[in-house]
Tab-separated table of C-alpha atoms in Angstrom:
chain	number	residue	atom	x	y	z
A	1	MET	CA	0.000	0.000	0.000
A	2	ILE	CA	1.215	3.489	-0.834
A	3	LYS	CA	-0.180	7.013	-0.568
A	4	ILE	CA	-0.285	9.415	-3.513
A	5	ASP	CA	1.275	12.792	-2.723
A	6	SER	CA	0.484	15.011	-5.732
A	7	LEU	CA	-0.136	15.111	-9.492
A	8	ASP	CA	2.429	15.602	-12.252
A	9	HIS	CA	1.800	17.798	-15.305
A	10	TYR	CA	0.238	14.832	-17.132
A	11	GLY	CA	-2.337	14.231	-14.401
A	12	ARG	CA	-0.574	11.145	-13.026
A	13	GLY	CA	-0.332	10.508	-9.301
A	14	ILE	CA	3.141	10.921	-7.791
A	15	THR	CA	4.511	8.799	-4.963
A	16	LYS	CA	7.738	6.973	-4.077
A	17	ILE	CA	8.567	3.278	-4.107
A	18	ASP	CA	11.916	2.321	-2.572
A	19	ASN	CA	12.887	6.019	-2.625
A	20	LYS	CA	12.327	6.170	-6.392
A	21	ILE	CA	9.804	8.617	-7.810
A	22	THR	CA	6.779	6.754	-9.138
A	23	PHE	CA	4.060	7.912	-11.526
A	24	VAL	CA	0.669	6.214	-11.337
A	25	GLU	CA	-2.112	6.661	-13.906
A	26	ASN	CA	-5.623	7.370	-12.562
A	27	ALA	CA	-4.465	8.066	-9.012
A	28	LEU	CA	-5.203	11.219	-7.018
A	29	PRO	CA	-3.516	12.975	-4.052
A	30	GLU	CA	-4.324	11.463	-0.649
A	31	GLU	CA	-5.486	8.188	-2.156
A	32	ILE	CA	-4.110	4.989	-0.670
A	33	ILE	CA	-3.651	2.304	-3.296
A	34	GLU	CA	-2.021	-0.956	-4.230
A	35	VAL	CA	0.278	-0.446	-7.223
A	36	LYS	CA	1.299	-2.628	-10.133
A	37	ILE	CA	4.753	-1.691	-11.480
A	38	ASP	CA	4.493	-1.494	-15.273
A	39	LYS	CA	7.897	-0.041	-16.130
A	40	GLU	CA	11.031	0.649	-14.110
A	41	LYS	CA	13.799	2.958	-15.287
A	42	SER	CA	16.990	4.035	-13.531
A	43	LYS	CA	15.403	7.235	-12.196
A	44	TYR	CA	11.669	6.543	-12.027
A	45	ILE	CA	8.890	3.972	-12.020
A	46	GLU	CA	5.621	3.949	-13.954
A	47	GLY	CA	2.729	2.069	-12.399
A	48	SER	CA	-1.015	1.459	-12.456
A	49	VAL	CA	-3.623	0.949	-9.764
A	50	LEU	CA	-4.318	-2.620	-8.668
A	51	LYS	CA	-6.744	-1.624	-5.922
A	52	TYR	CA	-8.040	1.542	-4.262
A	53	ILE	CA	-7.859	1.255	-0.466
A	54	GLU	CA	-8.991	4.834	0.180
A	55	LYS	CA	-10.345	7.100	-2.574
A	56	SER	CA	-10.049	10.870	-2.838
A	57	LYS	CA	-13.065	13.132	-2.340
A	58	GLN	CA	-12.057	14.718	-5.652
A	59	ARG	CA	-12.706	11.482	-7.540
A	60	VAL	CA	-15.856	11.231	-9.640
A	61	ASN	CA	-17.391	8.282	-11.456
A	62	VAL	CA	-16.399	8.121	-15.138
A	63	ASP	CA	-19.179	7.301	-17.598
A	64	CYS	CA	-16.788	6.240	-20.372
A	65	PRO	CA	-16.498	2.423	-20.636
A	66	TYR	CA	-13.090	2.760	-22.361
A	67	TYR	CA	-11.508	5.161	-19.889
A	68	ASN	CA	-9.155	2.718	-18.175
A	69	SER	CA	-7.627	1.567	-21.458
A	70	CYS	CA	-7.991	4.449	-23.953
A	71	GLY	CA	-5.180	6.998	-24.046
A	72	GLY	CA	-7.354	9.939	-25.136
A	73	CYS	CA	-8.511	11.380	-21.805
A	74	ASN	CA	-6.326	11.567	-18.703
A	75	ILE	CA	-8.217	13.389	-15.936
A	76	MET	CA	-11.899	12.566	-16.440
A	77	HIS	CA	-11.849	11.004	-12.951
A	78	LEU	CA	-11.519	14.546	-11.544
A	79	SER	CA	-14.601	16.737	-11.169
A	80	TYR	CA	-14.609	19.530	-13.742
A	81	GLN	CA	-13.873	22.207	-11.146
A	82	ASP	CA	-10.920	20.148	-9.896
A	83	GLN	CA	-9.723	19.720	-13.486
A	84	LEU	CA	-9.654	23.504	-13.814
A	85	LYS	CA	-7.789	23.803	-10.512
A	86	PHE	CA	-5.230	21.212	-11.671
A	87	LYS	CA	-4.629	23.101	-14.932
A	88	GLN	CA	-4.398	26.472	-13.189
A	89	GLU	CA	-1.807	25.140	-10.748
A	90	LYS	CA	0.079	23.387	-13.550
A	91	ILE	CA	0.516	26.643	-15.477
A	92	GLU	CA	1.415	28.575	-12.327
A	93	ASN	CA	4.024	25.956	-11.360
A	94	ILE	CA	5.623	25.897	-14.819
A	95	ILE	CA	5.709	29.702	-15.119
A	96	ASN	CA	7.115	30.184	-11.627
A	97	LYS	CA	9.724	27.447	-12.049
A	98	TYR	CA	11.070	28.341	-15.485
A	99	LEU	CA	10.543	32.106	-15.741
A	100	LYS	CA	11.262	32.965	-12.100
A	101	GLU	CA	9.411	36.262	-12.353
A	102	ASP	CA	6.343	37.757	-10.742
A	103	ILE	CA	4.016	37.342	-13.726
A	104	LYS	CA	0.278	37.912	-13.596
A	105	ILE	CA	-1.563	34.665	-14.332
A	106	ASN	CA	-5.308	35.076	-14.734
A	107	ASN	CA	-7.856	32.475	-13.712
A	108	ILE	CA	-8.346	29.755	-16.282
A	109	VAL	CA	-11.208	30.335	-18.718
A	110	SER	CA	-13.525	27.331	-18.544
A	111	CYS	CA	-15.347	25.528	-21.326
A	112	ASP	CA	-19.154	25.663	-21.192
A	113	LEU	CA	-19.312	22.174	-22.691
A	114	ASN	CA	-16.846	19.770	-21.116
A	115	LYS	CA	-18.199	16.765	-23.022
A	116	ASN	CA	-19.048	16.321	-26.729
A	117	TYR	CA	-16.908	19.349	-27.557
A	118	ARG	CA	-14.461	17.917	-30.123
A	119	ASN	CA	-15.374	18.753	-33.709
A	120	LYS	CA	-12.522	16.705	-35.194
A	121	VAL	CA	-11.640	13.109	-34.330
A	122	THR	CA	-9.294	10.615	-35.985
A	123	PHE	CA	-10.221	6.957	-35.561
A	124	GLN	CA	-7.645	4.206	-35.923
A	125	VAL	CA	-8.808	1.277	-38.046
A	126	LYS	CA	-7.708	-2.353	-38.197
A	127	GLU	CA	-10.776	-4.530	-38.664
A	128	ASN	CA	-12.176	-2.565	-35.713
A	129	ILE	CA	-12.630	1.191	-35.410
A	130	GLY	CA	-11.555	3.117	-32.338
A	131	PHE	CA	-8.559	4.567	-30.516
A	132	TYR	CA	-5.179	3.207	-29.527
A	133	LYS	CA	-4.951	1.622	-26.123
A	134	ASN	CA	-2.757	3.741	-23.859
A	135	ASN	CA	0.934	3.492	-24.881
A	136	THR	CA	0.253	0.738	-27.442
A	137	TYR	CA	-0.823	0.262	-31.057
A	138	GLU	CA	-3.672	-2.019	-29.997
A	139	ILE	CA	-7.014	-0.604	-31.152
A	140	ILE	CA	-9.900	-0.391	-28.691
A	141	ASN	CA	-13.186	-0.944	-30.511
A	142	ILE	CA	-15.562	1.878	-29.545
A	143	ASP	CA	-19.212	2.772	-30.122
A	144	SER	CA	-19.025	6.374	-28.908
A	145	CYS	CA	-16.643	8.890	-27.322
A	146	LEU	CA	-17.744	11.199	-24.512
A	147	ILE	CA	-15.662	14.156	-25.682
A	148	SER	CA	-16.583	13.875	-29.369
A	149	ASP	CA	-19.341	15.816	-31.091
A	150	ASN	CA	-22.704	14.018	-31.054
A	151	LEU	CA	-22.811	13.841	-34.853
A	152	ILE	CA	-19.388	12.153	-34.907
A	153	ASN	CA	-20.639	9.613	-32.372
A	154	LYS	CA	-23.753	9.021	-34.459
A	155	SER	CA	-21.562	8.355	-37.507
A	156	ILE	CA	-19.617	5.478	-35.889
A	157	SER	CA	-22.336	2.888	-36.538
A	158	TYR	CA	-22.311	3.926	-40.226
A	159	LEU	CA	-18.511	3.784	-40.391
A	160	LYS	CA	-18.590	0.217	-39.100
A	161	LYS	CA	-20.641	-0.820	-42.135
A	162	LEU	CA	-17.669	-0.034	-44.417
A	163	ASN	CA	-15.063	-2.605	-45.436
A	164	LEU	CA	-12.654	-1.752	-42.616
A	165	LYS	CA	-9.979	-4.154	-43.924
A	166	ASP	CA	-9.199	-1.621	-46.666
A	167	ILE	CA	-8.990	1.364	-44.294
A	168	ASN	CA	-6.103	2.665	-42.132
A	169	LYS	CA	-7.674	5.731	-40.502
A	170	ILE	CA	-10.902	7.711	-40.604
A	171	THR	CA	-11.082	11.386	-39.670
A	172	CYS	CA	-14.452	12.989	-38.951
A	173	ARG	CA	-14.964	16.772	-38.867
A	174	THR	CA	-18.188	18.505	-37.872
A	175	VAL	CA	-19.273	22.131	-38.137
A	176	SER	CA	-22.782	23.584	-37.869
A	177	ASN	CA	-24.306	20.075	-37.899
A	178	LYS	CA	-22.455	19.119	-41.094
A	179	LEU	CA	-20.204	16.053	-41.244
A	180	MET	CA	-17.048	15.624	-43.334
A	181	VAL	CA	-15.396	12.181	-43.400
A	182	ILE	CA	-11.842	11.549	-44.654
A	183	ILE	CA	-10.984	7.873	-45.243
A	184	GLU	CA	-7.313	6.903	-45.454
A	185	THR	CA	-7.226	3.921	-47.819
A	186	LYS	CA	-5.414	2.334	-50.747
A	187	ASN	CA	-8.663	1.236	-52.374
A	188	ASN	CA	-10.016	3.987	-54.625
A	189	ASN	CA	-13.108	1.833	-55.284
A	190	LEU	CA	-14.076	1.372	-51.637
A	191	ASP	CA	-17.869	1.217	-51.297
A	192	ILE	CA	-19.031	4.242	-49.261
A	193	THR	CA	-22.778	3.760	-49.791
A	194	PRO	CA	-23.587	3.202	-46.063
A	195	LEU	CA	-21.847	6.456	-45.171
A	196	THR	CA	-23.808	8.605	-47.636
A	197	GLU	CA	-26.812	8.339	-45.311
A	198	ILE	CA	-25.147	10.582	-42.715
A	199	ALA	CA	-22.092	12.347	-44.231
A	200	ASP	CA	-22.334	15.679	-46.054
A	201	SER	CA	-18.830	15.368	-47.527
A	202	ILE	CA	-16.610	12.326	-48.116
A	203	TYR	CA	-12.957	12.241	-49.157
A	204	PHE	CA	-10.453	9.461	-49.684
A	205	LYS	CA	-6.846	10.087	-48.673
A	206	ILE	CA	-4.626	7.962	-50.909
A	207	ASP	CA	-0.832	8.423	-50.817
A	208	ASN	CA	-1.289	11.772	-49.029
A	209	LYS	CA	-3.612	13.084	-51.739
A	210	TYR	CA	-7.231	14.007	-51.041
A	211	ILE	CA	-9.827	12.741	-53.515
A	212	HIS	CA	-13.349	14.128	-53.252
A	213	LYS	CA	-15.845	11.256	-53.443
A	214	TYR	CA	-19.243	12.496	-52.316
A	215	GLY	CA	-21.308	15.540	-51.352
A	216	ASP	CA	-19.985	19.013	-50.567
A	217	LYS	CA	-16.332	19.756	-51.270
A	218	TYR	CA	-16.127	21.902	-48.155
A	219	ILE	CA	-18.004	22.591	-44.939
A	220	TYR	CA	-18.230	25.986	-43.245
A	221	GLU	CA	-17.990	27.168	-39.639
A	222	ASN	CA	-19.323	30.442	-38.227
A	223	LEU	CA	-17.534	32.459	-35.541
A	224	ASP	CA	-19.474	35.575	-34.593
A	225	ASN	CA	-20.093	37.406	-37.864
A	226	TYR	CA	-17.431	35.531	-39.813
A	227	LYS	CA	-17.653	32.392	-41.951
A	228	PHE	CA	-14.749	29.968	-42.437
A	229	LYS	CA	-14.205	27.300	-45.066
A	230	ILE	CA	-12.996	23.932	-43.772
A	231	SER	CA	-10.987	21.680	-46.120
A	232	PRO	CA	-10.095	18.056	-45.296
A	233	ASP	CA	-6.559	18.939	-44.131
A	234	SER	CA	-6.893	22.543	-42.952
A	235	PHE	CA	-6.348	23.361	-39.282
A	236	PHE	CA	-9.231	24.702	-37.216
A	237	GLN	CA	-9.681	24.733	-33.461
A	238	VAL	CA	-11.325	21.515	-32.238
A	239	ASN	CA	-13.331	23.284	-29.512
A	240	ILE	CA	-15.451	26.136	-30.898
A	241	ASN	CA	-16.852	27.140	-27.500
A	242	THR	CA	-13.465	27.916	-25.923
A	243	CYS	CA	-12.045	29.092	-29.261
A	244	LEU	CA	-14.568	31.936	-29.354
A	245	LYS	CA	-13.604	33.010	-25.831
A	246	LEU	CA	-9.910	32.926	-26.790
A	247	TYR	CA	-10.448	34.953	-29.962
A	248	ASN	CA	-12.507	37.567	-28.134
A	249	LYS	CA	-9.663	38.013	-25.624
A	250	ILE	CA	-7.190	38.442	-28.503
A	251	LYS	CA	-9.531	40.999	-30.060
A	252	GLU	CA	-9.584	42.890	-26.755
A	253	TYR	CA	-5.778	43.092	-26.754
A	254	VAL	CA	-5.578	44.145	-30.403
A	255	GLY	CA	-7.968	47.103	-30.336
A	256	LYS	CA	-8.274	49.229	-33.475
A	257	ASN	CA	-6.173	51.079	-36.053
A	258	LYS	CA	-3.246	48.666	-35.805
A	259	ASN	CA	-0.925	46.992	-38.295
A	260	ILE	CA	-0.879	43.292	-37.482
A	261	ILE	CA	1.203	40.310	-38.600
A	262	ASP	CA	-0.461	36.955	-37.877
A	263	LEU	CA	2.107	34.123	-37.945
A	264	TYR	CA	1.156	30.443	-38.340
A	265	CYS	CA	-2.244	31.793	-39.355
A	266	GLY	CA	-3.787	28.547	-40.639
A	267	THR	CA	-7.057	29.282	-42.429
A	268	GLY	CA	-6.805	32.910	-41.297
A	269	SER	CA	-9.308	32.641	-38.457
A	270	ILE	CA	-7.501	34.836	-35.878
A	271	GLY	CA	-6.478	37.525	-38.385
A	272	ILE	CA	-9.967	37.679	-39.861
A	273	PHE	CA	-11.567	37.758	-36.406
A	274	VAL	CA	-9.493	40.812	-35.368
A	275	ASN	CA	-9.375	42.543	-38.774
A	276	GLU	CA	-12.001	45.212	-38.096
A	277	ASN	CA	-10.432	48.686	-38.385
A	278	ASN	CA	-6.981	47.078	-38.643
A	279	ASN	CA	-4.555	46.038	-41.397
A	280	VAL	CA	-3.511	42.378	-41.236
A	281	ILE	CA	-0.965	40.154	-42.996
A	282	GLY	CA	-1.179	36.421	-42.295
A	283	ILE	CA	1.591	33.888	-43.010
A	284	GLU	CA	0.962	30.127	-43.232
A	285	ILE	CA	3.211	27.317	-44.528
A	286	ASN	CA	0.441	24.812	-45.352
A	287	GLU	CA	-0.525	25.455	-48.964
A	288	GLN	CA	-4.132	24.279	-48.685
A	289	ALA	CA	-4.710	26.196	-45.443
A	290	SER	CA	-3.260	29.322	-47.089
A	291	LYS	CA	-5.632	28.895	-50.047
A	292	ASP	CA	-8.517	28.501	-47.609
A	293	ALA	CA	-7.427	31.690	-45.821
A	294	ILE	CA	-7.554	33.628	-49.103
A	295	GLU	CA	-10.998	32.199	-49.814
A	296	ASN	CA	-12.142	33.049	-46.274
A	297	LYS	CA	-11.072	36.623	-46.922
A	298	GLN	CA	-13.243	36.645	-50.045
A	299	ILE	CA	-16.193	34.934	-48.342
A	300	ASN	CA	-16.189	37.632	-45.666
A	301	ASN	CA	-15.704	40.488	-48.199
A	302	LEU	CA	-12.530	41.802	-46.571
A	303	ASN	CA	-9.963	44.057	-48.234
A	304	ASN	CA	-7.763	44.926	-45.250
A	305	ILE	CA	-6.178	41.492	-44.801
A	306	ASN	CA	-3.716	39.598	-47.024
A	307	PHE	CA	-2.249	36.117	-46.808
A	308	ILE	CA	1.192	34.771	-47.754
A	309	CYS	CA	2.030	31.084	-48.142
A	310	GLY	CA	5.430	30.144	-46.728
A	311	ASP	CA	7.543	29.517	-43.638
A	312	SER	CA	6.721	32.100	-40.960
A	313	GLY	CA	10.338	32.731	-40.007
A	314	LYS	CA	11.602	33.108	-43.570
A	315	LYS	CA	8.671	35.066	-45.019
A	316	LEU	CA	8.649	37.457	-42.078
A	317	LYS	CA	12.028	38.945	-42.988
A	318	GLU	CA	10.846	39.589	-46.562
A	319	LEU	CA	7.960	41.857	-45.502
A	320	TYR	CA	8.015	45.616	-46.019
A	321	PHE	CA	5.378	46.241	-43.391
A	322	LYS	CA	5.760	47.846	-39.976
A	323	PRO	CA	3.592	45.957	-37.484
A	324	ASP	CA	2.288	47.355	-34.224
A	325	ILE	CA	1.407	43.830	-33.118
A	326	ILE	CA	2.649	40.365	-34.045
A	327	ILE	CA	0.349	37.448	-33.220
A	328	VAL	CA	1.868	33.969	-33.079
A	329	ASP	CA	-0.002	30.658	-32.802
A	330	PRO	CA	2.768	28.109	-33.446
A	331	PRO	CA	2.578	24.300	-33.341
A	332	ARG	CA	3.457	22.411	-30.166
A	333	SER	CA	7.172	22.818	-30.959
A	334	GLY	CA	6.887	26.591	-30.424
A	335	LEU	CA	8.903	29.284	-32.212
A	336	ASN	CA	12.201	28.486	-33.891
A	337	LYS	CA	15.240	30.765	-33.502
A	338	GLU	CA	14.868	32.303	-36.968
A	339	THR	CA	11.273	33.333	-36.265
A	340	ILE	CA	12.121	34.844	-32.879
A	341	ASP	CA	15.110	36.728	-34.368
A	342	ASN	CA	12.928	38.185	-37.118
A	343	ILE	CA	10.170	39.134	-34.684
A	344	LEU	CA	12.734	41.035	-32.628
A	345	LYS	CA	14.047	42.789	-35.761
A	346	PHE	CA	10.538	44.048	-36.527
A	347	ASN	CA	10.419	45.375	-32.980
A	348	PRO	CA	6.593	45.448	-32.618
A	349	LYS	CA	5.081	47.289	-29.660
A	350	GLU	CA	3.118	44.200	-28.658
A	351	ILE	CA	3.253	40.422	-29.119
A	352	ILE	CA	0.302	38.093	-28.593
A	353	TYR	CA	1.377	34.475	-28.163
A	354	VAL	CA	-1.114	31.581	-28.332
A	355	SER	CA	0.439	28.346	-27.050
A	356	CYS	CA	-0.745	24.751	-26.770
A	357	ASP	CA	2.409	23.619	-24.947
A	358	PRO	CA	3.485	25.426	-21.747
A	359	MET	CA	7.029	24.013	-21.848
A	360	THR	CA	7.913	25.394	-25.277
A	361	LEU	CA	6.060	28.570	-24.291
A	362	VAL	CA	8.309	29.264	-21.282
A	363	ARG	CA	11.371	28.475	-23.401
A	364	ASP	CA	10.349	31.168	-25.910
A	365	LEU	CA	9.242	33.656	-23.250
A	366	ASN	CA	12.667	33.406	-21.613
A	367	ILE	CA	14.108	34.829	-24.851
A	368	LEU	CA	11.403	37.429	-25.501
A	369	LYS	CA	11.398	38.781	-21.930
A	370	ASP	CA	14.718	40.570	-22.508
A	371	ASN	CA	12.876	42.954	-24.813
A	372	TYR	CA	9.254	42.573	-23.728
A	373	ASN	CA	7.363	42.694	-20.473
A	374	ILE	CA	5.074	39.714	-19.962
A	375	GLU	CA	1.933	41.638	-19.030
A	376	GLU	CA	-0.281	38.638	-18.287
A	377	ILE	CA	-0.970	35.008	-19.087
A	378	THR	CA	-4.468	33.554	-19.388
A	379	PRO	CA	-4.990	29.767	-19.482
A	380	PHE	CA	-7.959	28.467	-21.529
A	381	ASP	CA	-9.535	25.042	-21.165
A	382	MET	CA	-9.549	24.055	-24.825
A	383	PHE	CA	-9.343	20.314	-24.064
A	384	PRO	CA	-11.529	19.305	-21.069
A	385	ASN	CA	-10.860	15.892	-19.492
A	386	THR	CA	-7.263	15.920	-20.737
A	387	TYR	CA	-4.122	17.408	-19.174
A	388	HIS	CA	-3.653	19.847	-22.101
A	389	VAL	CA	-3.963	23.604	-21.555
A	390	GLU	CA	-4.026	26.455	-24.064
A	391	CYS	CA	-2.361	29.688	-22.944
A	392	LEU	CA	-2.692	33.258	-24.204
A	393	VAL	CA	0.204	35.594	-23.414
A	394	TYR	CA	0.211	39.363	-23.843
A	395	LEU	CA	3.633	41.031	-24.118
A	396	LYS	CA	4.516	44.726	-24.371
A	397	LYS	CA	7.728	46.332	-25.535
A	398	TYR	CA	9.743	47.941	-22.719
A	399	MET	CA	9.509	51.723	-22.904
């Protein structure tokens, strides 16, 4: 029997076995448990719960029948308010440890819908359809997913009617009650008849090429007064509820009558959302996403925003445009050195940084803080029931 002391940044319980730090999935502070050792390294142990002797008051019953084996959700056994507390403390701990400065961290912005919020899901397929079992390539056959959009869940029974032996993956995207399905296959003649009863758009992905097979070529999402085209491979936030809250906070920082550069702009959603009474240039490396951004500009009848396809770091130095603000929303890997160097050369008055990984965020902030004051950081719960946290950082040039 051992007692769990705290949680790590991945939501695992932390304890010690034979003076060696031990991480235990699905274990909460103050719980007394029997542990099964799954993996032992020179500096740590990874384990799982054999039996709960005493359970935490924070623990809630999980409705998902796949929770103990699926690797998708990590902290569904915490009440939603305790999930928010865990994420708030996680960000505070990381910021305080790695930046070592008195930085204002706002309260985490919650999600109004902590289940059925995901509008994009990729299913693994190998005779069955589902998700990988935690830390394996074994597929758990599922009938529904508690964090996936209801329409995606409804589609699973139709997907199972396909010849799954010819399919590697299936991605489902939903917006405004429309369903797009992308089937990764080698069989260009795969029968999709069962799926036409529920899908509005169907694509095959063969050798990394998208082939339109049925219905609408695109689906469209609305954010406030703006409309956005969604292609099979274009990036769009998976949680529209929290996304809207995030974008409104960015809009508050931006204000009006500003020149703005929007790096890693995807389909142009942030730049378009904050374009009113501003001039915006967006840069995106993904060719299809960049084309979608240009079309989104046209759909929304905008003439004060332009998009460039290319690497953010390289294209930035080619611009003859003096920005007041640079917005960055990089991938999990954060900003590379070239991008940071070119941002600093432009010397904008303000930087707005959207991050999905707090560790790469603090790495980049440690460089930017020599020239910019970190005014405040706001965590957003973009991914309820998982350990992931989105952060919005507002930086101002030192006077």
